[in-house]
Amino acid sequence: MEETETKENQSSVKLESDVLNSIRHTFQTLDETNSGKVAKSKLQVLCASICRDIAVTFDTQHLVDFKSSSTTITFQDFIQYLQDHLLVKGRPHIIV
């Protein structure tokens, strides 16, 4: 239900290319097997750091529940998660 409210009340935040490239580089570094996917548990620290920088609270369970059928996510799914679920919370603090 929270995901629906977020999507209805707030549009996603689009990232600038230099920020997107930095996140892609970090994601690729975490992808030790070059599978194109990273364990959600490895992305929690990155999410927590981003949330700290944009002054919002990060709930680790929310990332676990995102695409809940898998413990790993692709870069595209991670960017979708950031844009649709985390960055919209910090919109007043973000310059994009």
GROMACS .gro file of N, CA, C and O in nm:
model
  384
    1MET      N    1   0.082  -0.118   0.000
    1MET     CA    2   0.000   0.000   0.000
    1MET      C    3   0.087   0.125   0.000
    1MET      O    4   0.056   0.221  -0.067
    2GLU      N    5   0.197   0.125   0.073
    2GLU     CA    6   0.284   0.241   0.077
    2GLU      C    7   0.342   0.271  -0.060
    2GLU      O    8   0.352   0.387  -0.099
    3GLU      N    9   0.377   0.167  -0.136
    3GLU     CA   10   0.432   0.187  -0.270
    3GLU      C   11   0.330   0.258  -0.358
    3GLU      O   12   0.364   0.346  -0.435
    4THR      N   13   0.202   0.220  -0.348
    4THR     CA   14   0.098   0.282  -0.428
    4THR      C   15   0.085   0.429  -0.393
    4THR      O   16   0.075   0.514  -0.480
    5GLU      N   17   0.085   0.461  -0.264
    5GLU     CA   18   0.074   0.599  -0.222
    5GLU      C   19   0.190   0.681  -0.276
    5GLU      O   20   0.172   0.792  -0.324
    6THR      N   21   0.309   0.627  -0.269
    6THR     CA   22   0.427   0.698  -0.318
    6THR      C   23   0.414   0.726  -0.467
    6THR      O   24   0.440   0.837  -0.512
    7LYS      N   25   0.373   0.629  -0.543
    7LYS     CA   26   0.362   0.647  -0.687
    7LYS      C   27   0.250   0.743  -0.724
    7LYS      O   28   0.262   0.819  -0.819
    8GLU      N   29   0.141   0.741  -0.649
    8GLU     CA   30   0.029   0.829  -0.681
    8GLU      C   31   0.056   0.972  -0.641
    8GLU      O   32   0.018   1.065  -0.710
    9ASN      N   33   0.122   0.993  -0.527
    9ASN     CA   34   0.138   1.126  -0.472
    9ASN      C   35   0.266   1.196  -0.517
    9ASN      O   36   0.276   1.317  -0.509
   10GLN      N   37   0.363   1.122  -0.563
   10GLN     CA   38   0.491   1.180  -0.598
   10GLN      C   39   0.544   1.116  -0.724
   10GLN      O   40   0.543   0.995  -0.737
   11SER      N   41   0.591   1.198  -0.815
   11SER     CA   42   0.653   1.141  -0.934
   11SER      C   43   0.798   1.107  -0.902
   11SER      O   44   0.855   1.154  -0.807
   12SER      N   45   0.856   1.019  -0.983
   12SER     CA   46   0.993   0.977  -0.955
   12SER      C   47   1.091   1.091  -0.982
   12SER      O   48   1.061   1.185  -1.054
   13VAL      N   49   1.207   1.079  -0.923
   13VAL     CA   50   1.315   1.176  -0.940
   13VAL      C   51   1.411   1.119  -1.042
   13VAL      O   52   1.452   1.003  -1.032
   14LYS      N   53   1.448   1.197  -1.140
   14LYS     CA   54   1.546   1.152  -1.240
   14LYS      C   55   1.684   1.201  -1.200
   14LYS      O   56   1.702   1.314  -1.155
   15LEU      N   57   1.783   1.115  -1.217
   15LEU     CA   58   1.920   1.146  -1.178
   15LEU      C   59   1.998   1.208  -1.292
   15LEU      O   60   1.981   1.170  -1.408
   16GLU      N   61   2.087   1.300  -1.259
   16GLU     CA   62   2.179   1.357  -1.356
   16GLU      C   63   2.276   1.247  -1.400
   16GLU      O   64   2.304   1.153  -1.327
   17SER      N   65   2.330   1.260  -1.519
   17SER     CA   66   2.415   1.154  -1.575
   17SER      C   67   2.541   1.131  -1.492
   17SER      O   68   2.584   1.015  -1.477
   18ASP      N   69   2.602   1.236  -1.435
   18ASP     CA   70   2.724   1.215  -1.355
   18ASP      C   71   2.692   1.141  -1.225
   18ASP      O   72   2.770   1.056  -1.182
   19VAL      N   73   2.579   1.169  -1.165
   19VAL     CA   74   2.537   1.098  -1.045
   19VAL      C   75   2.505   0.953  -1.080
   19VAL      O   76   2.545   0.860  -1.010
   20LEU      N   77   2.433   0.935  -1.188
   20LEU     CA   78   2.397   0.801  -1.234
   20LEU      C   79   2.522   0.718  -1.263
   20LEU      O   80   2.531   0.601  -1.226
   21ASN      N   81   2.622   0.779  -1.327
   21ASN     CA   82   2.747   0.708  -1.356
   21ASN      C   83   2.821   0.670  -1.228
   21ASN      O   84   2.880   0.561  -1.220
   22SER      N   85   2.819   0.756  -1.127
   22SER     CA   86   2.883   0.725  -0.999
   22SER      C   87   2.814   0.607  -0.932
   22SER      O   88   2.880   0.517  -0.878
   23ILE      N   89   2.682   0.607  -0.935
   23ILE     CA   90   2.606   0.496  -0.876
   23ILE      C   91   2.631   0.368  -0.956
   23ILE      O   92   2.649   0.260  -0.897
   24ARG      N   93   2.638   0.379  -1.088
   24ARG     CA   94   2.665   0.261  -1.172
   24ARG      C   95   2.803   0.203  -1.138
   24ARG      O   96   2.818   0.081  -1.126
   25HIS      N   97   2.902   0.288  -1.122
   25HIS     CA   98   3.036   0.241  -1.089
   25HIS      C   99   3.036   0.168  -0.954
   25HIS      O  100   3.096   0.061  -0.941
   26THR      N  101   2.969   0.224  -0.856
   26THR     CA  102   2.959   0.160  -0.725
   26THR      C  103   2.888   0.026  -0.736
   26THR      O  104   2.932  -0.074  -0.678
   27PHE      N  105   2.779   0.022  -0.812
   27PHE     CA  106   2.705  -0.102  -0.832
   27PHE      C  107   2.794  -0.208  -0.896
   27PHE      O  108   2.797  -0.322  -0.852
   28GLN      N  109   2.868  -0.169  -0.999
   28GLN     CA  110   2.956  -0.264  -1.067
   28GLN      C  111   3.067  -0.314  -0.975
   28GLN      O  112   3.107  -0.430  -0.984
   29THR      N  113   3.114  -0.230  -0.887
   29THR     CA  114   3.214  -0.272  -0.790
   29THR      C  115   3.157  -0.376  -0.694
   29THR      O  116   3.225  -0.473  -0.659
   30LEU      N  117   3.033  -0.358  -0.654
   30LEU     CA  118   2.967  -0.453  -0.565
   30LEU      C  119   2.932  -0.584  -0.636
   30LEU      O  120   2.915  -0.688  -0.572
   31ASP      N  121   2.922  -0.579  -0.768
   31ASP     CA  122   2.889  -0.698  -0.848
   31ASP      C  123   3.017  -0.777  -0.874
   31ASP      O  124   3.073  -0.776  -0.983
   32GLU      N  125   3.062  -0.849  -0.774
   32GLU     CA  126   3.190  -0.919  -0.779
   32GLU      C  127   3.194  -1.032  -0.881
   32GLU      O  128   3.300  -1.069  -0.930
   33THR      N  129   3.079  -1.088  -0.917
   33THR     CA  130   3.074  -1.201  -1.011
   33THR      C  131   3.040  -1.156  -1.153
   33THR      O  132   3.026  -1.239  -1.242
   34ASN      N  133   3.024  -1.026  -1.173
   34ASN     CA  134   2.986  -0.971  -1.304
   34ASN      C  135   2.858  -1.033  -1.359
   34ASN      O  136   2.844  -1.055  -1.478
   35SER      N  137   2.764  -1.059  -1.270
   35SER     CA  138   2.638  -1.120  -1.309
   35SER      C  139   2.534  -1.016  -1.352
   35SER      O  140   2.431  -1.051  -1.407
   36GLY      N  141   2.563  -0.890  -1.323
   36GLY     CA  142   2.465  -0.785  -1.352
   36GLY      C  143   2.366  -0.766  -1.239
   36GLY      O  144   2.274  -0.685  -1.249
   37LYS      N  145   2.385  -0.841  -1.131
   37LYS     CA  146   2.298  -0.831  -1.015
   37LYS      C  147   2.382  -0.821  -0.889
   37LYS      O  148   2.493  -0.872  -0.883
   38VAL      N  149   2.326  -0.750  -0.789
   38VAL     CA  150   2.393  -0.735  -0.661
   38VAL      C  151   2.295  -0.772  -0.551
   38VAL      O  152   2.175  -0.741  -0.561
   39ALA      N  153   2.346  -0.836  -0.448
   39ALA     CA  154   2.262  -0.872  -0.333
   39ALA      C  155   2.209  -0.745  -0.268
   39ALA      O  156   2.282  -0.647  -0.250
   40LYS      N  157   2.082  -0.748  -0.234
   40LYS     CA  158   2.020  -0.632  -0.168
   40LYS      C  159   2.092  -0.598  -0.039
   40LYS      O  160   2.105  -0.480  -0.004
   41SER      N  161   2.143  -0.698   0.030
   41SER     CA  162   2.215  -0.674   0.154
   41SER      C  163   2.339  -0.588   0.132
   41SER      O  164   2.376  -0.508   0.217
   42LYS      N  165   2.403  -0.602   0.016
   42LYS     CA  166   2.521  -0.520  -0.016
   42LYS      C  167   2.480  -0.376  -0.050
   42LYS      O  168   2.560  -0.283  -0.033
   43LEU      N  169   2.360  -0.357  -0.099
   43LEU     CA  170   2.315  -0.224  -0.139
   43LEU      C  171   2.259  -0.144  -0.022
   43LEU      O  172   2.238  -0.023  -0.035
   44GLN      N  173   2.237  -0.208   0.091
   44GLN     CA  174   2.180  -0.137   0.205
   44GLN      C  175   2.269  -0.024   0.255
   44GLN      O  176   2.219   0.083   0.289
   45VAL      N  177   2.398  -0.044   0.258
   45VAL     CA  178   2.489   0.061   0.304
   45VAL      C  179   2.487   0.178   0.206
   45VAL      O  180   2.484   0.295   0.248
   46LEU      N  181   2.485   0.149   0.077
   46LEU     CA  182   2.477   0.255  -0.024
   46LEU      C  183   2.347   0.334  -0.007
   46LEU      O  184   2.348   0.457  -0.009
   47CYS      N  185   2.237   0.264   0.010
   47CYS     CA  186   2.108   0.330   0.030
   47CYS      C  187   2.108   0.416   0.157
   47CYS      O  188   2.059   0.529   0.156
   48ALA      N  189   2.164   0.362   0.263
   48ALA     CA  190   2.171   0.437   0.389
   48ALA      C  191   2.254   0.564   0.373
   48ALA      O  192   2.217   0.670   0.425
   49SER      N  193   2.363   0.557   0.299
   49SER     CA  194   2.447   0.675   0.276
   49SER      C  195   2.373   0.779   0.192
   49SER      O  196   2.380   0.899   0.222
   50ILE      N  197   2.305   0.734   0.089
   50ILE     CA  198   2.228   0.827   0.005
   50ILE      C  199   2.119   0.894   0.089
   50ILE      O  200   2.101   1.016   0.082
   51CYS      N  201   2.051   0.816   0.169
   51CYS     CA  202   1.944   0.871   0.253
   51CYS      C  203   1.998   0.971   0.354
   51CYS      O  204   1.935   1.074   0.380
   52ARG      N  205   2.113   0.941   0.412
   52ARG     CA  206   2.175   1.035   0.505
   52ARG      C  207   2.204   1.167   0.434
   52ARG      O  208   2.177   1.274   0.487
   53ASP      N  209   2.253   1.159   0.312
   53ASP     CA  210   2.289   1.280   0.238
   53ASP      C  211   2.168   1.364   0.198
   53ASP      O  212   2.179   1.484   0.180
   54ILE      N  213   2.053   1.298   0.182
   54ILE     CA  214   1.933   1.374   0.142
   54ILE      C  215   1.837   1.392   0.260
   54ILE      O  216   1.724   1.435   0.242
   55ALA      N  217   1.884   1.359   0.380
   55ALA     CA  218   1.811   1.383   0.504
   55ALA      C  219   1.677   1.310   0.512
   55ALA      O  220   1.576   1.368   0.549
   56VAL      N  221   1.678   1.181   0.476
   56VAL     CA  222   1.560   1.097   0.494
   56VAL      C  223   1.600   0.969   0.566
   56VAL      O  224   1.716   0.929   0.564
   57THR      N  225   1.503   0.906   0.626
   57THR     CA  226   1.527   0.781   0.698
   57THR      C  227   1.524   0.664   0.600
   57THR      O  228   1.437   0.658   0.514
   58PHE      N  229   1.618   0.573   0.618
   58PHE     CA  230   1.621   0.454   0.534
   58PHE      C  231   1.575   0.335   0.616
   58PHE      O  232   1.626   0.307   0.724
   59ASP      N  233   1.478   0.264   0.563
   59ASP     CA  234   1.426   0.142   0.626
   59ASP      C  235   1.476   0.023   0.543
   59ASP      O  236   1.434   0.004   0.429
   60THR      N  237   1.565  -0.056   0.601
   60THR     CA  238   1.624  -0.168   0.527
   60THR      C  239   1.519  -0.267   0.479
   60THR      O  240   1.535  -0.327   0.373
   61GLN      N  241   1.412  -0.281   0.553
   61GLN     CA  242   1.308  -0.376   0.515
   61GLN      C  243   1.241  -0.333   0.384
   61GLN      O  244   1.200  -0.418   0.305
   62HIS      N  245   1.235  -0.204   0.359
   62HIS     CA  246   1.173  -0.156   0.235
   62HIS      C  247   1.252  -0.205   0.114
   62HIS      O  248   1.194  -0.245   0.013
   63LEU      N  249   1.385  -0.204   0.121
   63LEU     CA  250   1.467  -0.257   0.012
   63LEU      C  251   1.449  -0.407  -0.001
   63LEU      O  252   1.437  -0.459  -0.113
   64VAL      N  253   1.443  -0.477   0.111
   64VAL     CA  254   1.422  -0.622   0.108
   64VAL      C  255   1.288  -0.655   0.041
   64VAL      O  256   1.278  -0.747  -0.038
   65ASP      N  257   1.186  -0.576   0.070
   65ASP     CA  258   1.052  -0.600   0.016
   65ASP      C  259   1.040  -0.560  -0.132
   65ASP      O  260   0.951  -0.608  -0.201
   66PHE      N  261   1.128  -0.472  -0.180
   66PHE     CA  262   1.125  -0.431  -0.320
   66PHE      C  263   1.165  -0.550  -0.407
   66PHE      O  264   1.269  -0.612  -0.385
   67LYS      N  265   1.081  -0.584  -0.503
   67LYS     CA  266   1.104  -0.703  -0.587
   67LYS      C  267   1.132  -0.823  -0.497
   67LYS      O  268   1.234  -0.891  -0.508
   68SER      N  269   1.041  -0.846  -0.405
   68SER     CA  270   1.060  -0.942  -0.296
   68SER      C  271   1.085  -1.087  -0.339
   68SER      O  272   1.130  -1.167  -0.259
   69SER      N  273   1.062  -1.117  -0.464
   69SER     CA  274   1.084  -1.255  -0.509
   69SER      C  275   1.233  -1.289  -0.525
   69SER      O  276   1.267  -1.403  -0.551
   70SER      N  277   1.320  -1.190  -0.509
   70SER     CA  278   1.463  -1.214  -0.529
   70SER      C  279   1.546  -1.142  -0.424
   70SER      O  280   1.507  -1.036  -0.375
   71THR      N  281   1.661  -1.199  -0.391
   71THR     CA  282   1.752  -1.135  -0.295
   71THR      C  283   1.855  -1.048  -0.367
   71THR      O  284   1.935  -0.981  -0.302
   72THR      N  285   1.854  -1.051  -0.500
   72THR     CA  286   1.944  -0.968  -0.579
   72THR      C  287   1.861  -0.880  -0.671
   72THR      O  288   1.747  -0.912  -0.703
   73ILE      N  289   1.921  -0.769  -0.714
   73ILE     CA  290   1.853  -0.683  -0.811
   73ILE      C  291   1.954  -0.632  -0.914
   73ILE      O  292   2.073  -0.623  -0.888
   74THR      N  293   1.902  -0.600  -1.031
   74THR     CA  294   1.985  -0.545  -1.138
   74THR      C  295   2.007  -0.397  -1.114
   74THR      O  296   1.939  -0.334  -1.033
   75PHE      N  297   2.100  -0.340  -1.190
   75PHE     CA  298   2.125  -0.197  -1.179
   75PHE      C  299   1.999  -0.118  -1.214
   75PHE      O  300   1.964  -0.023  -1.144
   76GLN      N  301   1.930  -0.156  -1.320
   76GLN     CA  302   1.809  -0.085  -1.360
   76GLN      C  303   1.703  -0.089  -1.250
   76GLN      O  304   1.637   0.011  -1.222
   77ASP      N  305   1.687  -0.205  -1.187
   77ASP     CA  306   1.591  -0.216  -1.076
   77ASP      C  307   1.634  -0.129  -0.958
   77ASP      O  308   1.551  -0.068  -0.892
   78PHE      N  309   1.764  -0.125  -0.932
   78PHE     CA  310   1.814  -0.043  -0.822
   78PHE      C  311   1.788   0.105  -0.848
   78PHE      O  312   1.745   0.177  -0.759
   79ILE      N  313   1.812   0.150  -0.970
   79ILE     CA  314   1.785   0.289  -1.005
   79ILE      C  315   1.635   0.318  -0.993
   79ILE      O  316   1.596   0.423  -0.942
   80GLN      N  317   1.553   0.225  -1.036
   80GLN     CA  318   1.408   0.242  -1.021
   80GLN      C  319   1.373   0.257  -0.873
   80GLN      O  320   1.294   0.344  -0.836
   81TYR      N  321   1.430   0.173  -0.789
   81TYR     CA  322   1.407   0.181  -0.645
   81TYR      C  323   1.449   0.319  -0.592
   81TYR      O  324   1.373   0.383  -0.518
   82LEU      N  325   1.566   0.364  -0.629
   82LEU     CA  326   1.614   0.494  -0.583
   82LEU      C  327   1.520   0.607  -0.627
   82LEU      O  328   1.480   0.691  -0.547
   83GLN      N  329   1.487   0.608  -0.755
   83GLN     CA  330   1.407   0.716  -0.810
   83GLN      C  331   1.263   0.716  -0.760
   83GLN      O  332   1.207   0.821  -0.732
   84ASP      N  333   1.204   0.600  -0.749
   84ASP     CA  334   1.062   0.592  -0.715
   84ASP      C  335   1.034   0.585  -0.566
   84ASP      O  336   0.924   0.618  -0.523
   85HIS      N  337   1.133   0.541  -0.487
   85HIS     CA  338   1.105   0.516  -0.346
   85HIS      C  339   1.190   0.596  -0.249
   85HIS      O  340   1.140   0.636  -0.144
   86LEU      N  341   1.316   0.621  -0.279
   86LEU     CA  342   1.401   0.693  -0.185
   86LEU      C  343   1.414   0.841  -0.218
   86LEU      O  344   1.392   0.926  -0.132
   87LEU      N  345   1.449   0.871  -0.340
   87LEU     CA  346   1.478   1.010  -0.375
   87LEU      C  347   1.356   1.100  -0.369
   87LEU      O  348   1.368   1.218  -0.340
   88VAL      N  349   1.239   1.045  -0.392
   88VAL     CA  350   1.118   1.127  -0.383
   88VAL      C  351   1.094   1.175  -0.241
   88VAL      O  352   1.039   1.283  -0.220
   89LYS      N  353   1.139   1.099  -0.142
   89LYS     CA  354   1.125   1.141  -0.002
   89LYS      C  355   1.214   1.261   0.028
   89LYS      O  356   1.181   1.342   0.112
   90GLY      N  357   1.328   1.268  -0.038
   90GLY     CA  358   1.422   1.376  -0.012
   90GLY      C  359   1.416   1.488  -0.112
   90GLY      O  360   1.502   1.573  -0.116
   91ARG      N  361   1.313   1.488  -0.195
   91ARG     CA  362   1.301   1.586  -0.303
   91ARG      C  363   1.332   1.730  -0.261
   91ARG      O  364   1.403   1.800  -0.331
   92PRO      N  365   1.283   1.779  -0.146
   92PRO     CA  366   1.313   1.918  -0.110
   92PRO      C  367   1.462   1.944  -0.087
   92PRO      O  368   1.507   2.057  -0.095
   93HIS      N  369   1.539   1.838  -0.061
   93HIS     CA  370   1.682   1.853  -0.031
   93HIS      C  371   1.771   1.820  -0.149
   93HIS      O  372   1.892   1.830  -0.139
   94ILE      N  373   1.712   1.779  -0.261
   94ILE     CA  374   1.790   1.731  -0.376
   94ILE      C  375   1.793   1.835  -0.486
   94ILE      O  376   1.692   1.892  -0.522
   95ILE      N  377   1.912   1.854  -0.540
   95ILE     CA  378   1.927   1.935  -0.660
   95ILE      C  379   1.959   1.838  -0.772
   95ILE      O  380   2.064   1.775  -0.770
   96VAL      N  381   1.866   1.821  -0.866
   96VAL     CA  382   1.888   1.726  -0.976
   96VAL      C  383   1.902   1.796  -1.108
   96VAL      O  384   1.871   1.909  -1.124
   0.00000   0.00000   0.00000
